[in-house]
């Protein structure tokens, strides 16, 4: 964010030049929060207030009895910025745990997408054929349209959407990434 | 009033029968349970039920009526900073809350524990653009450590207790509790604090011993060490300052401090290098630049301290003790991070140092001190004295002379600008909690209300607000508060008719185009003081100065002292923007200094 601006700033500024930006990394964070009013705004506000990126965001209550929600954020930044994001999140009062699934290693990321394709004739048949290849299910159909339900990685969803474009793609709704670590552990005992 | 007492006493005598209280009653009861003695505030429609309870509990809780809500927050900050307790403010909905925002942000940046209760329109009117409605929790979310909107009277007591816990634990900060008016009227069940505290968030305070051991080992082998301490030492409590003094004594290392940390280590001791940073001393900044081991305790590598970050202390191994893990590696990469309370970390460091019988490298340290003495010999705070015009530095030197002679404990607050930096440079602080200034946010208008807050907490102490004529006008209305509550604060205005720091930067950075930094039509501060019912004094020449200061210290009334100082004086030393610690401008002589540095 604002990287171009920062570089162009010549020394008229009263502040020192900003640090050189290193390579950006994408990290998937699972943030377990107390489900209280304003908690999402607080987490998002931290990202906007400090100029961090959000590439994807999903949130839902995961433990109704304890009143806990899980926010999954895919963010990109230099390794230092990613560390800052995690530590800043941990300072928020309603944040109980922050897990960086990317540094933990093996984990699964999935997105759900609902994709509406409106076409007739050969294009309509082709869209259904491709949906079959991608294991996308038609969940609604009329004589001139399909709504496909597709789960998969972000890349898979992107690829399917690209293929649907010439076949009459009219609307896309996707959830953003939900992610969880592989294996028996939740990695809570590991501090990253 | 007697019926009210019977009501609050009831649960104690008959615990089985839990009597329901109104929301407003519970707010006050919880505040009293939290040990609040003074609350700074301003009434309005949406907090009237709470004000009603304040009326009924005047014997237990003292309310100070400020003249603008911003003043209430700064007064609470001054109270908190000078006592180590949580400051408390009470304001109404809408404009009351929005006026409080500056004070909340100020407390957030300087890590001051403050709880601010705001009234809110009734729950059924929230979101309807009701009269004096503002989205208080939305507005204050980024400028508080945490905030609450209480929608159920049963939650009030718990929320107040948790708010105080959050405000004072870990890295302290401001907390807002927004209470709709109908919730203040509704009845609910009171909960005591004791049963709740374990459920609240518990930040880490104990240091990792392996890191402490590594840090102490590094200190023992250091050739050119320096302690760099900050507001975290003050926030950790007086014990931290005591341990810091002991650690400096044991090691013999030089020590410098940020603006916020002044007083944790006595300015009178020889290890003291003075403040560091943009207007810090030559010796402190050079010691930071050339050191081989830097021990940062409770400071956060602020941009006003580091100067250019890629040239900041290039050859040192850095230890950083901070209670806030997100402060570590934020601006400067450190080698040994220690997340802990300053008291605990200092205690652990001292223990390890003594137990392992470490000794500082005497020979190396002597060489280091010889070098530091050479820097010191530059006498970087020197200024040209003048027999006709009062130099601001001279005025502060005289103030220091007389306050040190004074038997009372002295508390200094400041506004923001040149006078603030001069006060930091020229008034020596020997004890923690005696210096209150807006460091992080740089809020003009902070000093007077903060002084009132400090004086409220320490009625017998001498409280001086070192001010500029521009800053003081930002919250001048609090004169009225000071007079009403007979808090005899002394407002020491270094009056140069300019926004001095703005003018200084325009001179150095903007080709001497003094855009809007000169104030015409200033009030006559002597008459202004008298209009408010205080005392006004003025010094126009150096000869008059001592008499005026003595007069100021003698009176037990609110006093404004108008010191007419040199209009052209600039604040030095100065690290220009984007420069490193070893690129300071020293010369106070405007004709002489090298403008190519800027």
PDB file of N, CA and C in Angstrom, chain A residues 12-16 36 38 41-42 84 87-88 91 93-94, chain B residues 141 146-147 166 303-304 324-326 328 330 505 509 577-578:
ATOM      1  N   UNK A  12      11.959  16.777   0.601  1.00  0.00           N
ATOM      2  CA  UNK A  12      11.269  17.930   1.177  1.00  0.00           C
ATOM      3  C   UNK A  12      10.496  17.545   2.433  1.00  0.00           C
ATOM      4  N   UNK A  13      10.213  16.276   2.556  1.00  0.00           N
ATOM      5  CA  UNK A  13       9.456  15.822   3.700  1.00  0.00           C
ATOM      6  C   UNK A  13      10.245  16.048   4.982  1.00  0.00           C
ATOM      7  N   UNK A  14       9.513  16.295   6.068  1.00  0.00           N
ATOM      8  CA  UNK A  14      10.182  16.452   7.348  1.00  0.00           C
ATOM      9  C   UNK A  14      10.545  15.096   7.934  1.00  0.00           C
ATOM     10  N   UNK A  15      10.087  14.031   7.319  1.00  0.00           N
ATOM     11  CA  UNK A  15      10.397  12.703   7.817  1.00  0.00           C
ATOM     12  C   UNK A  15      11.504  12.065   6.989  1.00  0.00           C
ATOM     13  N   UNK A  16      12.161  11.150   7.595  1.00  0.00           N
ATOM     14  CA  UNK A  16      13.208  10.422   6.889  1.00  0.00           C
ATOM     15  C   UNK A  16      12.562   9.584   5.789  1.00  0.00           C
ATOM     16  N   UNK A  36     -17.952 -10.319  20.087  1.00  0.00           N
ATOM     17  CA  UNK A  36     -18.658  -9.208  20.711  1.00  0.00           C
ATOM     18  C   UNK A  36     -18.892  -8.119  19.666  1.00  0.00           C
ATOM     19  N   UNK A  38     -18.688  -5.144  17.315  1.00  0.00           N
ATOM     20  CA  UNK A  38     -17.579  -4.290  16.894  1.00  0.00           C
ATOM     21  C   UNK A  38     -16.249  -4.995  16.757  1.00  0.00           C
ATOM     22  N   UNK A  41     -14.960  -4.842  13.177  1.00  0.00           N
ATOM     23  CA  UNK A  41     -14.539  -3.475  12.860  1.00  0.00           C
ATOM     24  C   UNK A  41     -13.183  -3.180  13.497  1.00  0.00           C
ATOM     25  N   UNK A  42     -12.965  -3.704  14.691  1.00  0.00           N
ATOM     26  CA  UNK A  42     -11.702  -3.472  15.394  1.00  0.00           C
ATOM     27  C   UNK A  42     -10.538  -4.125  14.633  1.00  0.00           C
ATOM     28  N   UNK A  84       4.498  -7.702  12.385  1.00  0.00           N
ATOM     29  CA  UNK A  84       3.814  -6.575  13.017  1.00  0.00           C
ATOM     30  C   UNK A  84       2.313  -6.797  13.063  1.00  0.00           C
ATOM     31  N   UNK A  87       1.531  -9.347  15.795  1.00  0.00           N
ATOM     32  CA  UNK A  87       1.698  -8.816  17.155  1.00  0.00           C
ATOM     33  C   UNK A  87       0.650  -7.750  17.462  1.00  0.00           C
ATOM     34  N   UNK A  88       0.347  -6.905  16.475  1.00  0.00           N
ATOM     35  CA  UNK A  88      -0.666  -5.873  16.706  1.00  0.00           C
ATOM     36  C   UNK A  88      -2.028  -6.506  16.969  1.00  0.00           C
ATOM     37  N   UNK A  91      -2.487  -7.644  20.453  1.00  0.00           N
ATOM     38  CA  UNK A  91      -2.675  -6.604  21.467  1.00  0.00           C
ATOM     39  C   UNK A  91      -4.151  -6.246  21.638  1.00  0.00           C
ATOM     40  N   UNK A  93      -7.839  -6.459  22.717  1.00  0.00           N
ATOM     41  CA  UNK A  93      -8.409  -7.131  23.886  1.00  0.00           C
ATOM     42  C   UNK A  93      -9.265  -8.350  23.519  1.00  0.00           C
ATOM     43  N   UNK A  94     -10.181  -8.270  22.522  1.00  0.00           N
ATOM     44  CA  UNK A  94     -11.022  -9.442  22.246  1.00  0.00           C
ATOM     45  C   UNK A  94     -10.333 -10.549  21.432  1.00  0.00           C
TER      46      UNK A  94
ATOM     47  N   UNK B 141     -12.949   3.896  18.401  1.00  0.00           N
ATOM     48  CA  UNK B 141     -12.306   2.583  18.281  1.00  0.00           C
ATOM     49  C   UNK B 141     -10.814   2.694  17.970  1.00  0.00           C
ATOM     50  N   UNK B 146      -9.391   0.022  24.193  1.00  0.00           N
ATOM     51  CA  UNK B 146     -10.586  -0.780  24.019  1.00  0.00           C
ATOM     52  C   UNK B 146     -11.792   0.104  24.315  1.00  0.00           C
ATOM     53  N   UNK B 147     -12.949  -0.253  23.786  1.00  0.00           N
ATOM     54  CA  UNK B 147     -14.151   0.490  24.166  1.00  0.00           C
ATOM     55  C   UNK B 147     -15.361  -0.430  24.221  1.00  0.00           C
ATOM     56  N   UNK B 166      -8.381  -3.228  31.974  1.00  0.00           N
ATOM     57  CA  UNK B 166      -7.745  -3.080  30.656  1.00  0.00           C
ATOM     58  C   UNK B 166      -6.890  -1.806  30.628  1.00  0.00           C
ATOM     59  N   UNK B 303      10.068   8.030  15.874  1.00  0.00           N
ATOM     60  CA  UNK B 303      10.823   8.712  14.807  1.00  0.00           C
ATOM     61  C   UNK B 303      11.503   9.984  15.292  1.00  0.00           C
ATOM     62  N   UNK B 304      10.984  10.620  16.334  1.00  0.00           N
ATOM     63  CA  UNK B 304      11.635  11.798  16.890  1.00  0.00           C
ATOM     64  C   UNK B 304      12.898  11.420  17.677  1.00  0.00           C
ATOM     65  N   UNK B 324       4.763  -4.223  25.336  1.00  0.00           N
ATOM     66  CA  UNK B 324       3.933  -4.366  24.145  1.00  0.00           C
ATOM     67  C   UNK B 324       4.742  -5.073  23.058  1.00  0.00           C
ATOM     68  N   UNK B 325       4.398  -6.321  22.805  1.00  0.00           N
ATOM     69  CA  UNK B 325       5.163  -7.106  21.831  1.00  0.00           C
ATOM     70  C   UNK B 325       5.129  -6.476  20.449  1.00  0.00           C
ATOM     71  N   UNK B 326       4.076  -5.720  20.138  1.00  0.00           N
ATOM     72  CA  UNK B 326       3.992  -5.136  18.795  1.00  0.00           C
ATOM     73  C   UNK B 326       4.921  -3.927  18.646  1.00  0.00           C
ATOM     74  N   UNK B 328       8.040  -4.186  19.450  1.00  0.00           N
ATOM     75  CA  UNK B 328       9.352  -4.761  19.175  1.00  0.00           C
ATOM     76  C   UNK B 328       9.503  -5.005  17.678  1.00  0.00           C
ATOM     77  N   UNK B 330       9.255  -2.926  15.420  1.00  0.00           N
ATOM     78  CA  UNK B 330       8.317  -2.130  14.621  1.00  0.00           C
ATOM     79  C   UNK B 330       9.074  -1.111  13.781  1.00  0.00           C
ATOM     80  N   UNK B 505      10.798  25.943  12.066  1.00  0.00           N
ATOM     81  CA  UNK B 505      10.827  25.047  10.901  1.00  0.00           C
ATOM     82  C   UNK B 505      10.651  25.844   9.605  1.00  0.00           C
ATOM     83  N   UNK B 509      13.302  25.293   6.976  1.00  0.00           N
ATOM     84  CA  UNK B 509      12.880  24.398   5.902  1.00  0.00           C
ATOM     85  C   UNK B 509      12.065  25.062   4.809  1.00  0.00           C
ATOM     86  N   UNK B 577      15.456  16.949   9.749  1.00  0.00           N
ATOM     87  CA  UNK B 577      14.688  15.817   9.251  1.00  0.00           C
ATOM     88  C   UNK B 577      15.534  14.925   8.362  1.00  0.00           C
ATOM     89  N   UNK B 578      15.318  13.640   8.475  1.00  0.00           N
ATOM     90  CA  UNK B 578      16.003  12.698   7.600  1.00  0.00           C
ATOM     91  C   UNK B 578      17.490  12.591   7.855  1.00  0.00           C
TER      92      UNK B 578
END
